[in-house]
CSV table of C-alpha atoms in Angstrom, one decimal:
chain,number,residue,atom,x,y,z
V,83,MET,CA,0.1,0.0,0.0
V,84,LYS,CA,1.2,3.6,-0.6
V,85,LEU,CA,1.2,6.6,1.6
V,86,GLN,CA,-0.4,10.1,0.6
V,87,GLY,CA,0.2,13.0,2.7
V,88,TYR,CA,0.7,16.6,2.9
V,89,LYS,CA,4.1,18.1,2.3
V,90,ARG,CA,5.2,20.9,4.8
V,91,SER,CA,7.5,23.4,4.3
V,92,ASN,CA,10.0,22.1,6.8
V,93,GLY,CA,10.3,18.9,5.2
V,94,SER,CA,7.7,17.0,7.6
V,95,VAL,CA,4.6,15.2,6.4
V,96,GLY,CA,1.1,15.2,7.7
V,97,PHE,CA,-1.5,13.2,7.1
V,98,ARG,CA,-4.3,15.5,8.3
V,99,ASN,CA,-4.9,19.1,7.4
V,100,TYR,CA,-6.6,20.2,10.5
V,101,VAL,CA,-7.6,23.6,11.7
V,102,LEU,CA,-6.3,23.9,15.3
V,103,VAL,CA,-8.0,26.2,17.5
V,104,MET,CA,-5.8,27.2,20.4
V,105,PRO,CA,-6.6,29.4,23.7
V,106,LEU,CA,-3.5,31.2,24.6
V,107,THR,CA,-4.8,31.3,27.9
V,108,GLY,CA,-7.1,28.5,29.7
V,109,CYS,CA,-9.6,31.3,30.5
V,110,ASN,CA,-10.5,30.7,26.8
V,111,MET,CA,-10.6,27.0,26.7
V,112,GLU,CA,-14.4,26.7,26.7
V,113,ILE,CA,-14.9,29.1,24.0
V,114,ALA,CA,-12.2,27.3,21.8
V,115,ARG,CA,-13.7,23.9,22.2
V,116,ARG,CA,-17.3,25.1,21.0
V,117,ILE,CA,-15.8,26.8,18.1
V,118,ALA,CA,-13.7,23.7,17.0
V,119,ALA,CA,-17.0,21.2,17.9
V,120,ALA,CA,-18.7,23.2,15.3
V,121,VAL,CA,-16.8,22.9,12.3
V,122,PRO,CA,-15.9,19.1,10.9
V,123,GLY,CA,-12.1,19.4,10.0
V,124,ALA,CA,-11.3,21.4,13.3
V,125,THR,CA,-9.5,20.5,16.3
V,126,CYS,CA,-9.0,22.0,19.8
V,127,LEU,CA,-5.9,22.2,22.0
V,128,GLY,CA,-7.8,22.9,25.4
V,129,HIS,CA,-5.3,23.4,28.2
V,130,PRO,CA,-5.7,25.3,31.3
V,131,HIS,CA,-2.6,27.5,31.5
V,132,GLY,CA,-0.8,30.4,30.2
V,133,CYS,CA,-0.4,32.7,33.2
V,134,ASP,CA,0.6,30.1,35.7
V,135,MET,CA,3.7,28.5,34.8
V,136,GLN,CA,7.3,29.9,35.6
V,137,MET,CA,10.6,29.4,34.2
V,138,LYS,CA,11.5,25.7,33.2
V,139,ASP,CA,7.8,25.0,33.3
V,140,PHE,CA,7.2,28.0,31.2
V,141,GLU,CA,9.8,27.1,28.7
V,142,LEU,CA,8.6,23.3,28.4
V,143,PHE,CA,5.0,24.6,28.0
V,144,GLY,CA,6.2,27.1,25.3
V,145,ASN,CA,8.0,24.4,23.4
V,146,ILE,CA,4.9,22.2,23.4
V,147,LEU,CA,2.5,24.9,22.3
V,148,GLU,CA,5.0,25.8,19.3
V,149,HIS,CA,5.3,22.3,18.3
V,150,PHE,CA,1.6,21.8,18.3
V,151,VAL,CA,0.7,24.9,16.1
V,152,THR,CA,3.7,23.7,13.9
V,153,HIS,CA,2.7,20.0,13.9
V,154,PRO,CA,2.5,18.2,10.4
V,155,ASN,CA,-1.0,17.5,10.8
V,156,ILE,CA,-1.9,21.1,11.4
V,157,GLY,CA,-2.5,23.5,8.2
V,158,ALA,CA,-4.3,26.4,10.0
V,159,VAL,CA,-4.4,27.8,13.5
V,160,LEU,CA,-7.2,30.1,15.1
V,161,PHE,CA,-5.7,31.7,18.2
V,162,LEU,CA,-7.9,33.0,21.1
V,163,ALA,CA,-6.2,35.8,23.0
V,164,MET,CA,-7.3,38.1,26.1
V,165,GLY,CA,-4.3,40.4,25.9
V,166,CYS,CA,-3.2,39.6,29.3
V,167,ALA,CA,-1.6,36.1,29.1
V,168,ALA,CA,2.1,35.4,29.6
V,169,SER,CA,2.0,33.3,26.7
V,170,LEU,CA,1.8,36.2,24.3
V,171,SER,CA,5.2,36.4,24.8
V,172,LEU,CA,5.7,33.2,23.0
V,173,HIS,CA,4.7,34.7,19.8
V,174,LEU,CA,2.9,31.5,18.7
V,175,PRO,CA,0.9,33.3,15.5
V,176,ALA,CA,4.1,34.7,14.1
V,177,LYS,CA,5.8,31.1,14.2
V,178,ALA,CA,2.9,29.3,12.9
V,179,SER,CA,2.5,31.7,10.0
V,180,ALA,CA,6.3,31.8,9.2
V,181,THR,CA,6.0,28.0,8.6
V,182,GLY,CA,3.0,28.6,6.0
V,183,ARG,CA,-0.1,27.9,8.0
V,184,LEU,CA,-2.9,30.0,7.8
V,185,VAL,CA,-3.2,31.9,11.1
V,186,LYS,CA,-6.0,34.3,12.7
V,187,THR,CA,-6.1,35.7,16.1
V,188,LEU,CA,-9.5,36.8,17.8
V,189,ASN,CA,-9.3,38.7,21.1
V,190,VAL,CA,-12.2,37.2,23.5
V,191,VAL,CA,-12.5,40.5,25.6
V,192,GLN,CA,-13.5,42.6,22.4
V,193,GLY,CA,-16.7,40.5,21.9
V,194,GLY,CA,-17.2,38.0,24.8
V,195,THR,CA,-18.2,34.6,24.5
V,196,THR,CA,-21.2,34.5,22.0
V,197,ARG,CA,-19.9,36.8,19.6
V,198,THR,CA,-16.2,35.5,19.6
V,199,VAL,CA,-17.8,31.7,19.1
V,200,GLU,CA,-19.8,33.2,16.3
V,201,ALA,CA,-16.8,35.0,14.6
V,202,GLY,CA,-14.5,32.1,15.3
V,203,ILE,CA,-16.8,29.5,13.3
V,204,LYS,CA,-16.8,31.8,10.7
V,205,ILE,CA,-13.2,32.0,10.4
V,206,VAL,CA,-12.6,28.2,10.8
V,207,GLN,CA,-15.1,27.3,7.9
V,208,GLN,CA,-13.1,29.6,5.9
V,209,MET,CA,-9.8,27.9,6.9
V,210,VAL,CA,-11.5,24.5,6.5
V,211,GLU,CA,-12.5,25.5,2.9
V,212,GLU,CA,-9.1,27.0,1.9
V,213,LEU,CA,-7.3,23.8,3.2
V,214,HIS,CA,-9.5,21.6,1.1
V,215,ALA,CA,-7.9,22.9,-2.0
V,216,VAL,CA,-4.6,21.6,-1.0
V,217,LYS,CA,-4.1,18.0,-2.6
V,218,ARG,CA,-2.5,14.9,-0.9
V,219,GLU,CA,1.0,13.7,-2.7
V,220,PRO,CA,2.4,10.8,-2.6
V,221,VAL,CA,5.0,10.3,0.2
V,222,GLU,CA,7.6,7.7,1.7
V,223,PHE,CA,7.1,5.3,4.7
V,224,SER,CA,10.0,7.8,6.0
V,225,SER,CA,7.4,10.2,6.4
V,226,LEU,CA,5.6,8.1,9.2
V,227,VAL,CA,6.4,9.0,12.9
V,228,ILE,CA,4.6,6.4,15.3
V,229,GLY,CA,4.2,7.2,18.7
V,230,THR,CA,3.6,4.1,21.0
V,231,LYS,CA,1.5,4.2,24.2
V,232,CYS,CA,-0.2,1.9,26.6
V,233,GLY,CA,-3.1,2.7,29.0
V,234,ALA,CA,-5.5,0.9,31.1
V,235,SER,CA,-3.3,-2.2,30.4
V,236,ASP,CA,-4.3,-5.9,31.4
V,237,ALA,CA,-2.9,-9.1,30.9
V,238,ASN,CA,-3.7,-9.6,27.4
V,239,SER,CA,-2.0,-6.3,26.9
V,240,PHE,CA,1.3,-7.6,27.8
V,241,SER,CA,0.9,-11.4,26.5
V,242,HIS,CA,-0.4,-10.6,23.1
V,243,CYS,CA,-1.3,-7.1,22.2
V,244,HIS,CA,2.1,-5.5,22.8
V,245,PRO,CA,3.9,-8.4,20.9
V,246,VAL,CA,1.6,-7.8,18.0
V,247,VAL,CA,2.1,-4.1,18.1
V,248,GLY,CA,6.0,-4.6,18.4
V,249,ARG,CA,6.1,-6.9,15.5
V,250,ALA,CA,4.3,-4.3,13.5
V,251,CYS,CA,6.7,-1.4,14.5
V,252,ASP,CA,9.2,-3.6,13.1
V,253,LEU,CA,7.8,-3.9,10.3
V,254,LEU,CA,7.4,-0.1,9.9
V,255,VAL,CA,11.0,0.2,10.8
V,256,GLU,CA,12.0,-2.2,8.1
V,257,LYS,CA,10.2,0.5,5.7
V,258,GLN,CA,12.2,3.3,7.2
V,259,ALA,CA,9.5,4.7,9.3
V,260,THR,CA,10.2,6.3,12.7
V,261,VAL,CA,8.9,4.5,16.0
V,262,VAL,CA,8.8,6.3,19.4
V,263,LEU,CA,8.8,4.4,22.7
V,264,ALA,CA,7.6,6.8,25.7
V,265,GLU,CA,6.5,6.5,29.2
V,266,ASN,CA,10.0,6.8,31.2
V,267,CYS,CA,8.9,5.1,34.5
V,268,GLU,CA,7.5,2.3,32.6
V,269,LEU,CA,11.4,1.9,31.1
V,270,VAL,CA,13.0,2.0,34.4
V,271,GLY,CA,13.0,-1.7,35.3
V,272,GLY,CA,14.4,-2.6,31.6
V,273,ALA,CA,17.0,0.3,31.5
V,274,GLN,CA,19.8,-1.9,31.2
V,275,HIS,CA,18.3,-4.0,28.4
V,276,LEU,CA,17.6,-0.8,26.4
V,277,ALA,CA,20.9,0.5,26.8
V,278,GLN,CA,22.2,-2.6,25.5
V,279,ARG,CA,20.1,-2.4,22.4
V,280,ALA,CA,21.4,1.4,22.0
V,281,SER,CA,23.3,2.1,18.5
V,282,THR,CA,25.5,4.1,20.2
V,283,PRO,CA,27.3,4.1,24.0
V,284,GLU,CA,25.9,7.9,24.1
V,285,ILE,CA,22.4,6.7,23.6
V,286,GLY,CA,22.9,3.7,25.9
V,287,ALA,CA,24.2,6.5,28.7
V,288,LYS,CA,21.4,8.9,28.1
V,289,ILE,CA,18.7,5.8,28.8
V,290,LEU,CA,20.7,4.9,31.9
V,291,GLU,CA,20.8,8.5,32.9
V,292,MET,CA,16.7,8.7,32.2
V,293,ALA,CA,16.3,5.9,34.7
V,294,ASP,CA,18.5,7.4,37.3
V,295,GLU,CA,16.7,10.7,37.0
V,296,VAL,CA,13.2,9.0,37.5
V,297,ASN,CA,14.4,7.5,40.8
V,298,ARG,CA,16.0,10.6,42.1
V,299,GLY,CA,12.7,12.7,41.2
V,300,TRP,CA,10.5,10.0,42.7
V,301,LYS,CA,13.0,10.2,45.9
V,302,ASN,CA,12.6,13.9,46.0
V,303,ARG,CA,8.9,14.1,45.8
V,304,PHE,CA,7.7,10.8,47.3
V,305,GLY,CA,10.6,9.8,49.4
V,306,VAL,CA,11.3,6.7,47.8
V,307,SER,CA,13.0,5.9,44.7
V,308,TYR,CA,10.9,4.4,41.9
V,309,ASP,CA,13.0,1.3,41.9
V,310,ASP,CA,12.4,1.0,45.7
V,311,PHE,CA,8.8,1.5,45.3
V,312,ALA,CA,8.2,-1.1,42.3
V,313,GLN,CA,10.1,-3.8,44.1
V,314,LYS,CA,8.5,-3.2,47.7
V,315,ASN,CA,5.0,-3.9,45.7
V,316,THR,CA,6.5,-6.8,43.7
V,317,ASN,CA,9.9,-8.1,43.3
V,318,LEU,CA,12.9,-7.3,41.2
V,319,GLU,CA,12.3,-10.2,38.7
V,320,PHE,CA,8.7,-9.0,37.9
V,321,PHE,CA,9.7,-5.5,38.1
V,322,ILE,CA,12.0,-6.0,35.1
V,323,GLN,CA,9.8,-8.2,33.5
V,324,ARG,CA,7.0,-6.2,33.5
V,325,SER,CA,9.3,-3.2,32.2
V,326,LEU,CA,10.4,-5.4,29.2
V,327,GLU,CA,6.6,-6.3,28.4
V,328,HIS,CA,5.8,-2.4,28.3
V,329,VAL,CA,8.8,-2.0,25.9
V,330,ALA,CA,7.7,-4.8,23.7
V,331,LYS,CA,5.1,-2.6,22.2
V,332,ALA,CA,7.9,-0.5,20.1
V,333,GLY,CA,9.6,-3.6,18.6
V,334,THR,CA,12.7,-5.2,18.7
V,335,THR,CA,15.1,-3.0,16.4
V,336,PRO,CA,18.2,-1.0,17.6
V,337,ILE,CA,17.6,2.2,19.6
V,338,ARG,CA,18.8,4.9,17.2
V,339,GLY,CA,18.0,8.1,19.3
V,340,PHE,CA,17.2,9.6,22.5
V,341,PHE,CA,15.2,12.7,23.0
V,342,ASP,CA,14.0,15.0,25.6
V,343,MET,CA,10.1,15.6,25.9
V,344,SER,CA,10.6,19.2,24.7
V,345,GLU,CA,12.4,18.2,21.4
V,346,ILE,CA,11.2,16.9,18.2
V,347,VAL,CA,12.3,13.3,17.4
V,348,GLN,CA,14.5,12.6,14.5
V,349,GLY,CA,14.5,9.2,12.8
V,350,PRO,CA,14.2,6.9,10.9
V,351,GLY,CA,14.3,4.0,13.1
V,352,LEU,CA,13.2,3.3,16.8
V,353,VAL,CA,13.7,6.3,19.4
V,354,ILE,CA,13.2,7.0,22.9
V,355,LEU,CA,11.2,10.0,24.1
V,356,ASP,CA,11.7,10.8,27.7
V,357,THR,CA,7.8,11.4,28.7
V,358,PRO,CA,5.8,11.0,31.8
V,359,ASN,CA,4.1,7.7,32.0
V,360,THR,CA,0.6,9.3,32.6
V,361,ASP,CA,-1.6,8.9,29.6
V,362,LEU,CA,-2.7,12.3,28.9
V,363,GLU,CA,0.8,14.0,29.4
V,364,SER,CA,2.4,11.0,27.4
V,365,VAL,CA,0.1,11.2,24.4
V,366,THR,CA,0.4,15.1,24.5
V,367,CYS,CA,4.4,14.9,24.4
V,368,LEU,CA,4.1,12.3,21.5
V,369,ALA,CA,2.2,14.6,19.6
V,370,ALA,CA,4.3,17.6,20.5
V,371,ALA,CA,7.4,15.4,19.4
V,372,GLY,CA,6.1,15.3,15.9
V,373,CYS,CA,4.5,11.9,15.6
V,374,ASN,CA,1.7,12.1,13.1
V,375,ILE,CA,0.2,8.9,14.5
V,376,THR,CA,0.1,7.4,17.9
V,377,ILE,CA,-0.6,3.7,18.2
V,378,PHE,CA,-2.4,3.3,22.0
V,379,THR,CA,-2.8,-0.1,23.2
V,380,THR,CA,-5.3,-0.7,25.8
V,381,GLY,CA,-6.5,-3.8,28.0
V,382,ARG,CA,-9.7,-2.3,29.7
V,383,GLY,CA,-10.3,0.5,27.3
V,384,THR,CA,-9.8,4.2,27.1
V,385,PRO,CA,-11.5,7.1,25.1
V,386,ILE,CA,-8.8,9.5,24.6
V,387,GLY,CA,-7.3,11.0,21.1
V,388,SER,CA,-5.3,14.3,20.3
V,389,PRO,CA,-5.9,17.3,18.6
V,390,ALA,CA,-2.9,16.7,16.1
V,391,ALA,CA,-1.6,13.2,16.4
V,392,ILE,CA,-4.0,10.6,14.6
V,393,THR,CA,-4.6,8.0,17.3
V,394,VAL,CA,-5.1,4.4,16.5
V,395,LYS,CA,-6.2,2.4,19.5
V,396,ILE,CA,-5.8,-1.4,19.6
V,397,THR,CA,-6.9,-4.2,22.1
V,398,ALA,CA,-6.5,-8.0,22.5
V,399,THR,CA,-9.2,-8.2,25.1
V,400,GLU,CA,-12.6,-9.1,23.0
V,401,GLN,CA,-15.0,-8.0,25.9
V,402,THR,CA,-13.4,-4.5,26.0
V,403,PHE,CA,-13.7,-4.3,22.2
V,404,LYS,CA,-17.5,-5.1,22.6
V,405,ASN,CA,-18.0,-2.6,25.4
V,406,MET,CA,-16.1,0.0,23.9
V,407,GLU,CA,-16.2,-0.5,20.0
V,408,GLU,CA,-16.7,3.1,19.4
V,409,ASN,CA,-13.6,4.2,20.9
V,410,ILE,CA,-11.4,1.2,19.7
V,411,ASP,CA,-10.2,0.9,16.3
V,412,LEU,CA,-8.7,-2.9,16.3
V,413,CYS,CA,-9.2,-6.0,18.1
V,414,VAL,CA,-6.4,-8.5,17.6
V,415,SER,CA,-7.9,-11.3,20.1
V,416,GLY,CA,-7.7,-13.7,17.6
V,417,VAL,CA,-3.9,-14.0,18.7
V,418,ILE,CA,-5.2,-15.5,21.9
V,419,ASP,CA,-7.6,-18.1,20.5
V,420,GLY,CA,-5.3,-19.4,17.9
V,421,LYS,CA,-7.3,-17.7,14.9
V,422,GLU,CA,-4.5,-15.9,13.8
V,423,THR,CA,-0.8,-15.5,14.4
V,424,ILE,CA,1.3,-12.6,15.8
V,425,ASP,CA,2.4,-11.8,12.3
V,426,GLN,CA,-1.1,-12.0,10.8
V,427,ALA,CA,-2.3,-9.7,13.6
V,428,ALA,CA,1.0,-7.4,13.2
V,429,GLN,CA,-0.1,-7.0,9.2
V,430,GLN,CA,-3.8,-5.8,10.3
V,431,VAL,CA,-1.9,-3.1,12.6
V,432,VAL,CA,0.1,-1.9,9.7
V,433,ALA,CA,-2.8,-1.9,7.5
V,434,ALA,CA,-4.9,0.2,10.1
V,435,VAL,CA,-1.9,2.5,10.3
V,436,ILE,CA,-1.7,2.8,6.7
V,437,LYS,CA,-5.4,3.4,6.1
V,438,SER,CA,-5.6,6.1,8.8
V,439,ALA,CA,-2.7,8.2,7.5
V,440,ASN,CA,-4.3,8.0,3.9
V,441,GLY,CA,-7.4,9.6,5.4
V,442,GLU,CA,-9.6,7.0,7.0
V,443,LEU,CA,-10.7,8.5,10.4
V,444,THR,CA,-10.1,6.6,13.6
V,445,LYS,CA,-12.6,6.2,16.2
V,446,ALA,CA,-11.0,9.3,18.4
V,447,GLU,CA,-11.4,11.5,15.4
V,448,LYS,CA,-15.0,10.5,14.6
V,449,LEU,CA,-15.8,11.3,18.2
V,450,GLY,CA,-14.0,14.4,18.6
V,451,HIS,CA,-11.5,13.1,21.5
V,452,TRP,CA,-8.8,16.0,21.7
V,453,GLU,CA,-7.5,15.4,25.1
V,454,VAL,CA,-4.3,17.4,26.3
V,455,ALA,CA,-2.4,17.5,29.6
V,456,MET,CA,0.8,19.4,29.8
V,457,PRO,CA,3.8,17.8,31.6
V,458,ILE,CA,5.5,19.5,34.7
V,459,ARG,CA,9.0,18.2,35.4
V,460,GLY,CA,9.6,16.5,38.5
V,461,VAL,CA,5.9,16.5,39.6
V,462,LEU,CA,4.3,14.1,36.7
V,463,TYR,CA,5.9,10.6,36.2
């Protein structure tokens, strides 16, 4: 199967051409949501911040917002300002415009809720019409930047779903795609194993330093290192095994890069992004790092999506799929009862990724799930 996407001026490729409605302060979050919800083809980056973060937190916040407004899947941005938010200093409209995006700004204090929503809907509708004139072009598989995430995992996630998705990731890496492994806490138990898979000693050292930093952070915040906490509640062997079962969803290829959550990842191949383990923060960081698609595995089910990255949700638990079929894109429970092999199920995952990249809407997109949560260093893990 071939890929069709939208080529951006910086060389990246998007597989959507969304209009993003972004409040520059959390005070405008509800207004932004109302505008985006009224127009097919629009999404909303709803966040409660803009004035409340300081120094390093504000720097990270600014990086993430900038990466969203210049995300490969975003073709236009409507900003909602109030004139008083600290985030005005980030100059986000100018940065988005400089990359060729369509950009407009509305000041909420000049119109209030109802008039701003009405004006915003008209602007976004016009932007969507303009973006419809932009046609997809043939692109290479190296254009795919695939985030991997697990949430509400169950036993089937570890025994079957992660091996299936991992095999799919190996197949995508063979095609020169980039695959991103995140969730730093989940990697701590397997850090030595991951370091051995690093393609250079420098990358291996960064992986081990990440694990040390998680342990230091836990010690400072909770009075006990993550290693000690996990082993106290299980044992060392299980701690390592469970970590490797989390890692399995990203495949078995060498690790060719390590990136902070403030950075845009570079591929091709398998790379690590140092993000919190918590679902919303991790998914937010994956999108901000340039992932145009995220594969999200779940055991018990989850509804979340992203305002920028296409989110493909997969489970190996048949009952979960029945319960949440409107939210979950693919069920690979056939590998449990022997109806299909891991390789066969992996091909289904690859096919689902390609179909979604070429324009087939995922369940999260159809339902308008645009969840976002900003990470805070040393607070969220």
